[in-house]
PDB file of C-alpha atoms in Angstrom:
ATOM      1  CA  UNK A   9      88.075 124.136  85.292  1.00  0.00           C
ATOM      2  CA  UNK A  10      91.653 123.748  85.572  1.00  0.00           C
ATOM      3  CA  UNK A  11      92.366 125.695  89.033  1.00  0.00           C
ATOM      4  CA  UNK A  12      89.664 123.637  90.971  1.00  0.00           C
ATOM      5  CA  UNK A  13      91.312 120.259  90.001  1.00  0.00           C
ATOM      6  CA  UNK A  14      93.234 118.454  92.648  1.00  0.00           C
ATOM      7  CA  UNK A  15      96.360 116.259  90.755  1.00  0.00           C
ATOM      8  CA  UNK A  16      97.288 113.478  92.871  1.00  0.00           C
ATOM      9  CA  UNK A  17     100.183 111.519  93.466  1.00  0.00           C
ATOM     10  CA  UNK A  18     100.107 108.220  93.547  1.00  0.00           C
ATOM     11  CA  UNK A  19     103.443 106.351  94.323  1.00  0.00           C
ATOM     12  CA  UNK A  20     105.327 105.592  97.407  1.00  0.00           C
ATOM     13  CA  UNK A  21     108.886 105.588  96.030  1.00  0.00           C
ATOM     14  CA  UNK A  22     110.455 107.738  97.629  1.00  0.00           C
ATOM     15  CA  UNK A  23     113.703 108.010  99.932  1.00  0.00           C
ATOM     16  CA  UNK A  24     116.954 108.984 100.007  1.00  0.00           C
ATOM     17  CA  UNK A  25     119.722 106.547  98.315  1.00  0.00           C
ATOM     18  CA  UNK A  26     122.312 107.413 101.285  1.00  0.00           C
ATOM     19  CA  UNK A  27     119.607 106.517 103.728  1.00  0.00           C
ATOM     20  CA  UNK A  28     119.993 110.153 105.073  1.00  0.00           C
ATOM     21  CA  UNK A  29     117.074 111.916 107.188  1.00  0.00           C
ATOM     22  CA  UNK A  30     115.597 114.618 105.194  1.00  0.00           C
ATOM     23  CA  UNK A  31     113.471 116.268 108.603  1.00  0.00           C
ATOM     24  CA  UNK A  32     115.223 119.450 108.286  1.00  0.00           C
ATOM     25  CA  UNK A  33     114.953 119.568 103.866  1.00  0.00           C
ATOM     26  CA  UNK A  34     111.259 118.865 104.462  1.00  0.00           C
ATOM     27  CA  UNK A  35     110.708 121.549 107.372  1.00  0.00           C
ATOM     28  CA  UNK A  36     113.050 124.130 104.841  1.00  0.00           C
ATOM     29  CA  UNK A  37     110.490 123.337 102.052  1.00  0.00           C
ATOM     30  CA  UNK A  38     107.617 123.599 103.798  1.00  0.00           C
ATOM     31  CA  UNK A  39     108.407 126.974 104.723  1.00  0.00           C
ATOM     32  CA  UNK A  40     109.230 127.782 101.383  1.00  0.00           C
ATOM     33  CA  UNK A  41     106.015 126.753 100.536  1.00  0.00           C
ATOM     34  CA  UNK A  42     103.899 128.596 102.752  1.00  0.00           C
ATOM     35  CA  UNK A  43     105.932 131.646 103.383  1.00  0.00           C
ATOM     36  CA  UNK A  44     106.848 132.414  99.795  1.00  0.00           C
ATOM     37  CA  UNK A  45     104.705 130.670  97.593  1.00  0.00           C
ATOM     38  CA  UNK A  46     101.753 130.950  99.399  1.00  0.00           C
ATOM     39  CA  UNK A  47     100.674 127.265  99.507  1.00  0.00           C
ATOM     40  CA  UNK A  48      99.090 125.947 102.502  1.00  0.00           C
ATOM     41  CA  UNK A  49     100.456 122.324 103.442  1.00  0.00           C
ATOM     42  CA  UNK A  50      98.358 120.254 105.159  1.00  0.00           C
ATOM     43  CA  UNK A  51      99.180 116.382 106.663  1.00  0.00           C
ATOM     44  CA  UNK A  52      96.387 114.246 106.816  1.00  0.00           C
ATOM     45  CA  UNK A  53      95.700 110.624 108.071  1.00  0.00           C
ATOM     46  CA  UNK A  54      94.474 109.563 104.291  1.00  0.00           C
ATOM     47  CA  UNK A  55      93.459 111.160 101.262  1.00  0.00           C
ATOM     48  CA  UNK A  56      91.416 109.729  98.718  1.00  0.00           C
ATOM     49  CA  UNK A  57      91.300 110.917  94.773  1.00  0.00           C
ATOM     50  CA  UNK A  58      89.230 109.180  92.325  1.00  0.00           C
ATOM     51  CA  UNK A  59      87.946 106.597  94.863  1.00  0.00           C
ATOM     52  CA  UNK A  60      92.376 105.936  95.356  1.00  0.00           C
ATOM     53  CA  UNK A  61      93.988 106.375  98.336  1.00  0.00           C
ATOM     54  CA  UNK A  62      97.212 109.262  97.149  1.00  0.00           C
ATOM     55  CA  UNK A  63      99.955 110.178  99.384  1.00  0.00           C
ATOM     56  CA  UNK A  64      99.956 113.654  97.966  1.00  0.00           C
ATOM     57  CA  UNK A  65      97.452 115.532  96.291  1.00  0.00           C
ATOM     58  CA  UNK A  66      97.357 119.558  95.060  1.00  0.00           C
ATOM     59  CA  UNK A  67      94.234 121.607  95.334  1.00  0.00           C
ATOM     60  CA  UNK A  68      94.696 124.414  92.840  1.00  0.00           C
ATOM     61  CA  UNK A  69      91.569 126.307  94.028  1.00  0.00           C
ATOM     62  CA  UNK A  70      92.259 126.923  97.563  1.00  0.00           C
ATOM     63  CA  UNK A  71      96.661 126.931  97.103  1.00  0.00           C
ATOM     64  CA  UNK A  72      96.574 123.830  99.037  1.00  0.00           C
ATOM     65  CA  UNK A  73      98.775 120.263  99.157  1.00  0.00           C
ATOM     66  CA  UNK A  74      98.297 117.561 100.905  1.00  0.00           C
ATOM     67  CA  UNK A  75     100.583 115.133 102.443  1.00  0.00           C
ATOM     68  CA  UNK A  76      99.922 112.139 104.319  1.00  0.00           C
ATOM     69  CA  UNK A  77     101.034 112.190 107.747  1.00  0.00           C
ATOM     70  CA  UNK A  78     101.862 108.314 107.976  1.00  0.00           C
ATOM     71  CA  UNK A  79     104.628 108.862 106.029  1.00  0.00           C
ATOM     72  CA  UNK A  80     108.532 108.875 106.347  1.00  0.00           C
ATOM     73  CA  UNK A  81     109.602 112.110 106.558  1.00  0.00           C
ATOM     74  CA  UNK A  82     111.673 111.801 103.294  1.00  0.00           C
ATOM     75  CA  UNK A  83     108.469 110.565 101.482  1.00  0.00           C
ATOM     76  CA  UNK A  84     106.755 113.478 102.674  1.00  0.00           C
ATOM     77  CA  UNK A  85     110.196 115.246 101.458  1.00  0.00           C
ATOM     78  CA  UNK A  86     109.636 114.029  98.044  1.00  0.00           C
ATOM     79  CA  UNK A  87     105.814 114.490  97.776  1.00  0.00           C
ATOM     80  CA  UNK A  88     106.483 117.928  98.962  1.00  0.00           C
ATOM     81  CA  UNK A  89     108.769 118.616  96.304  1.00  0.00           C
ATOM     82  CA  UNK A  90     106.404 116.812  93.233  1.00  0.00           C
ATOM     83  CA  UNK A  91     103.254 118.407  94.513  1.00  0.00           C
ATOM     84  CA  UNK A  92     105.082 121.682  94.710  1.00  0.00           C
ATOM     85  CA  UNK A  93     105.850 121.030  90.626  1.00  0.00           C
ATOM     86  CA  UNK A  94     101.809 120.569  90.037  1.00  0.00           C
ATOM     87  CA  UNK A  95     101.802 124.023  91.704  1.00  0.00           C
ATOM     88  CA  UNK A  96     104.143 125.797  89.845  1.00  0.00           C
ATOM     89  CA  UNK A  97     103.348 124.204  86.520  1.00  0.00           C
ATOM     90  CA  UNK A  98     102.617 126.049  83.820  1.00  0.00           C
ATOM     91  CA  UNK A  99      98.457 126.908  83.783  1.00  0.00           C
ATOM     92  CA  UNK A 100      98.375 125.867  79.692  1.00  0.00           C
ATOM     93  CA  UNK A 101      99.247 122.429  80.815  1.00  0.00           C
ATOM     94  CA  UNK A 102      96.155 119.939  80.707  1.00  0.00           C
ATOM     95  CA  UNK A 103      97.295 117.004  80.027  1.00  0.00           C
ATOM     96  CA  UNK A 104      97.849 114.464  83.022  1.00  0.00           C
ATOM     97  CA  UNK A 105     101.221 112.795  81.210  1.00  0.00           C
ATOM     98  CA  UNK A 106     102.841 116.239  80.858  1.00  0.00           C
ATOM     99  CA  UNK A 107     101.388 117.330  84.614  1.00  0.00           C
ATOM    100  CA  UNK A 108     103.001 114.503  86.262  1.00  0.00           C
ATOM    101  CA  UNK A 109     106.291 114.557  83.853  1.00  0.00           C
ATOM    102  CA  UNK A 110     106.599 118.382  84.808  1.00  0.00           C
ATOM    103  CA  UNK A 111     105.925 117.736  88.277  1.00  0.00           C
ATOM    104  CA  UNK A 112     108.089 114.936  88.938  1.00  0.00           C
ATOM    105  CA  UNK A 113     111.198 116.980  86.959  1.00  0.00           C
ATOM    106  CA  UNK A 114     111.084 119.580  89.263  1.00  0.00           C
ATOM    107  CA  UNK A 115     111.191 117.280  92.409  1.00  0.00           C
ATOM    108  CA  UNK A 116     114.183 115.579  90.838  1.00  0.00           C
ATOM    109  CA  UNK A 117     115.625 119.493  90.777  1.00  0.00           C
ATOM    110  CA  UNK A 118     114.409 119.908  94.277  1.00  0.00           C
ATOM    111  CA  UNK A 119     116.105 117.155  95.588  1.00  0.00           C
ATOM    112  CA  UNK A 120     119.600 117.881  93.646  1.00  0.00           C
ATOM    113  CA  UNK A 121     119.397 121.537  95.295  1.00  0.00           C
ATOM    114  CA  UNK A 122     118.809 120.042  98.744  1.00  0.00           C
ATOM    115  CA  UNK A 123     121.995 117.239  98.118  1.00  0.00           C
ATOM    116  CA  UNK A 124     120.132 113.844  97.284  1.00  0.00           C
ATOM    117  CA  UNK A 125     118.235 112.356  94.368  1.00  0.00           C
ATOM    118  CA  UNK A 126     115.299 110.294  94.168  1.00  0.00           C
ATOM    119  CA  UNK A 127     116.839 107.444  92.341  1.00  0.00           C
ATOM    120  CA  UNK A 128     113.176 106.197  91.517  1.00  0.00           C
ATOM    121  CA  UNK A 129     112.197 109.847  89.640  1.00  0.00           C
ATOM    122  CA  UNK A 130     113.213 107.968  86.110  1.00  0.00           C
ATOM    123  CA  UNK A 131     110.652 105.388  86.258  1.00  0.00           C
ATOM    124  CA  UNK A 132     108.029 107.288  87.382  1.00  0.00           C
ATOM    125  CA  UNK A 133     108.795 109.750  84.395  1.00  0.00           C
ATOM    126  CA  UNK A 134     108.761 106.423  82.220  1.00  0.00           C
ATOM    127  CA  UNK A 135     105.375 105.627  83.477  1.00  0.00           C
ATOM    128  CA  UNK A 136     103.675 108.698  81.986  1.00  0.00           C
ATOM    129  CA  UNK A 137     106.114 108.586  78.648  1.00  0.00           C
ATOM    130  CA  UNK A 138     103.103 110.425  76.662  1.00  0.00           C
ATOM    131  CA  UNK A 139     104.535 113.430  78.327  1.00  0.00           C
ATOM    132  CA  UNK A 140     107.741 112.825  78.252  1.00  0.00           C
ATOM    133  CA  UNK A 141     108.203 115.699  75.530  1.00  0.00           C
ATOM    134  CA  UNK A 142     107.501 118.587  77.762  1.00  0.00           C
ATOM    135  CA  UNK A 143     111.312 117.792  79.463  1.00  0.00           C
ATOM    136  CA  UNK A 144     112.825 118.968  76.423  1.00  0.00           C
ATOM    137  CA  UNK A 145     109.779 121.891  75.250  1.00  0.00           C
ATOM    138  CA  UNK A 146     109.455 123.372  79.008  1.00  0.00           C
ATOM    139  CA  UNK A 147     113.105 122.668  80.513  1.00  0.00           C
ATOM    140  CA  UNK A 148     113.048 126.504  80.906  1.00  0.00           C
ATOM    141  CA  UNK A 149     110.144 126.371  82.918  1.00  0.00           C
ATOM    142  CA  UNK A 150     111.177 123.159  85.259  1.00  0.00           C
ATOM    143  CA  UNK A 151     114.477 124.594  86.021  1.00  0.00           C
ATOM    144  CA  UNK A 152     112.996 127.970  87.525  1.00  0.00           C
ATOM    145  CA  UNK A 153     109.847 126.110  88.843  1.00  0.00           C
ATOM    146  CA  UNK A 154     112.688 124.243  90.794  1.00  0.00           C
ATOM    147  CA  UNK A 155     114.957 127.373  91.741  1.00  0.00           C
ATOM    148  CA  UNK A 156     111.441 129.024  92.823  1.00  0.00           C
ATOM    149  CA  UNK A 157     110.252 126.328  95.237  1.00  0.00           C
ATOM    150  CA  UNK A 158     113.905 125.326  97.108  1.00  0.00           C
ATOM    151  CA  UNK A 159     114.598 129.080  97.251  1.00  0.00           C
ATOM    152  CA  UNK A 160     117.455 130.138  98.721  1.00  0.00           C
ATOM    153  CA  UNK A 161     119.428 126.270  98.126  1.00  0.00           C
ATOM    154  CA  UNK A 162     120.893 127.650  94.553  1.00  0.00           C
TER     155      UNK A 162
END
């Protein structure tokens, strides 16, 4: 069943090309998360999908991400903003190319409304080219997924 999957994200690419901090982004989208979406956010010193250690990880079930608390601030920025994509994705999607694809496009959003880029959001995308169609079939969907979860940064 679709809602009690957890996605999980896997990479540790993340950080800002200007070398900014991103504390007060990731504190803003946090909130956003929990106050308007809903979605608790947990740290935690390590978590494990698939036997793998993750640095983020979405529990559809229980409205839940996880980020790992060892990180940079503007990783957990990033994996904030990708696991937030997983939870606004679109409930048809099943397959794990177009789930990380949608996911990661939104982040890349995210970021732009917050005033940086994750210059490492392309090859990530490139990795999971399988789903690389949904960019073009669900940009509708992406772009308000994005304006949704960095509410109020349009």
């Amino acid at each position: 069943e679709r809602q009690a999957r957890s996605v999980a994200y896997y990479h540790a690419w993340y950080g800002d090309p200007g070398g900014r901090d991103l504390e007060m982004a990731y504190k803003s989208l946090k909130w956003n998360a929990e106050q308007i979406l809903g979605v608790q956010v947990i740290e935690r010193a390590e978590i494990v999908v698939s036997a793998q250690p993750v640095y983020g990880s979405t529990d559809f079930h229980h409205r839940t991400v996880y980020i790992r608390q060892d990180s940079s601030v503007n990783h957990k920025f990033f994996v904030l903003a990708h696991e937030l994509g997983h939870v606004l994705q679109p409930k048809t999607l099943t397959d794990h190319a177009q789930m990380e694809v949608f996911a990661e496009a939104v982040s890349s959003l995210i970021a732009g409304l917050y005033g940086t880029r994750n210059v490492n959001s392309a090859p990530y995308i490139a990795s999971y080219k399988a789903g690389i169609g949904i960019l073009r079939d669900l940009r509708h969907e992406i772009h308000i997924a994005s304006q949704t979860a960095a509410v109020g940064r349009q």
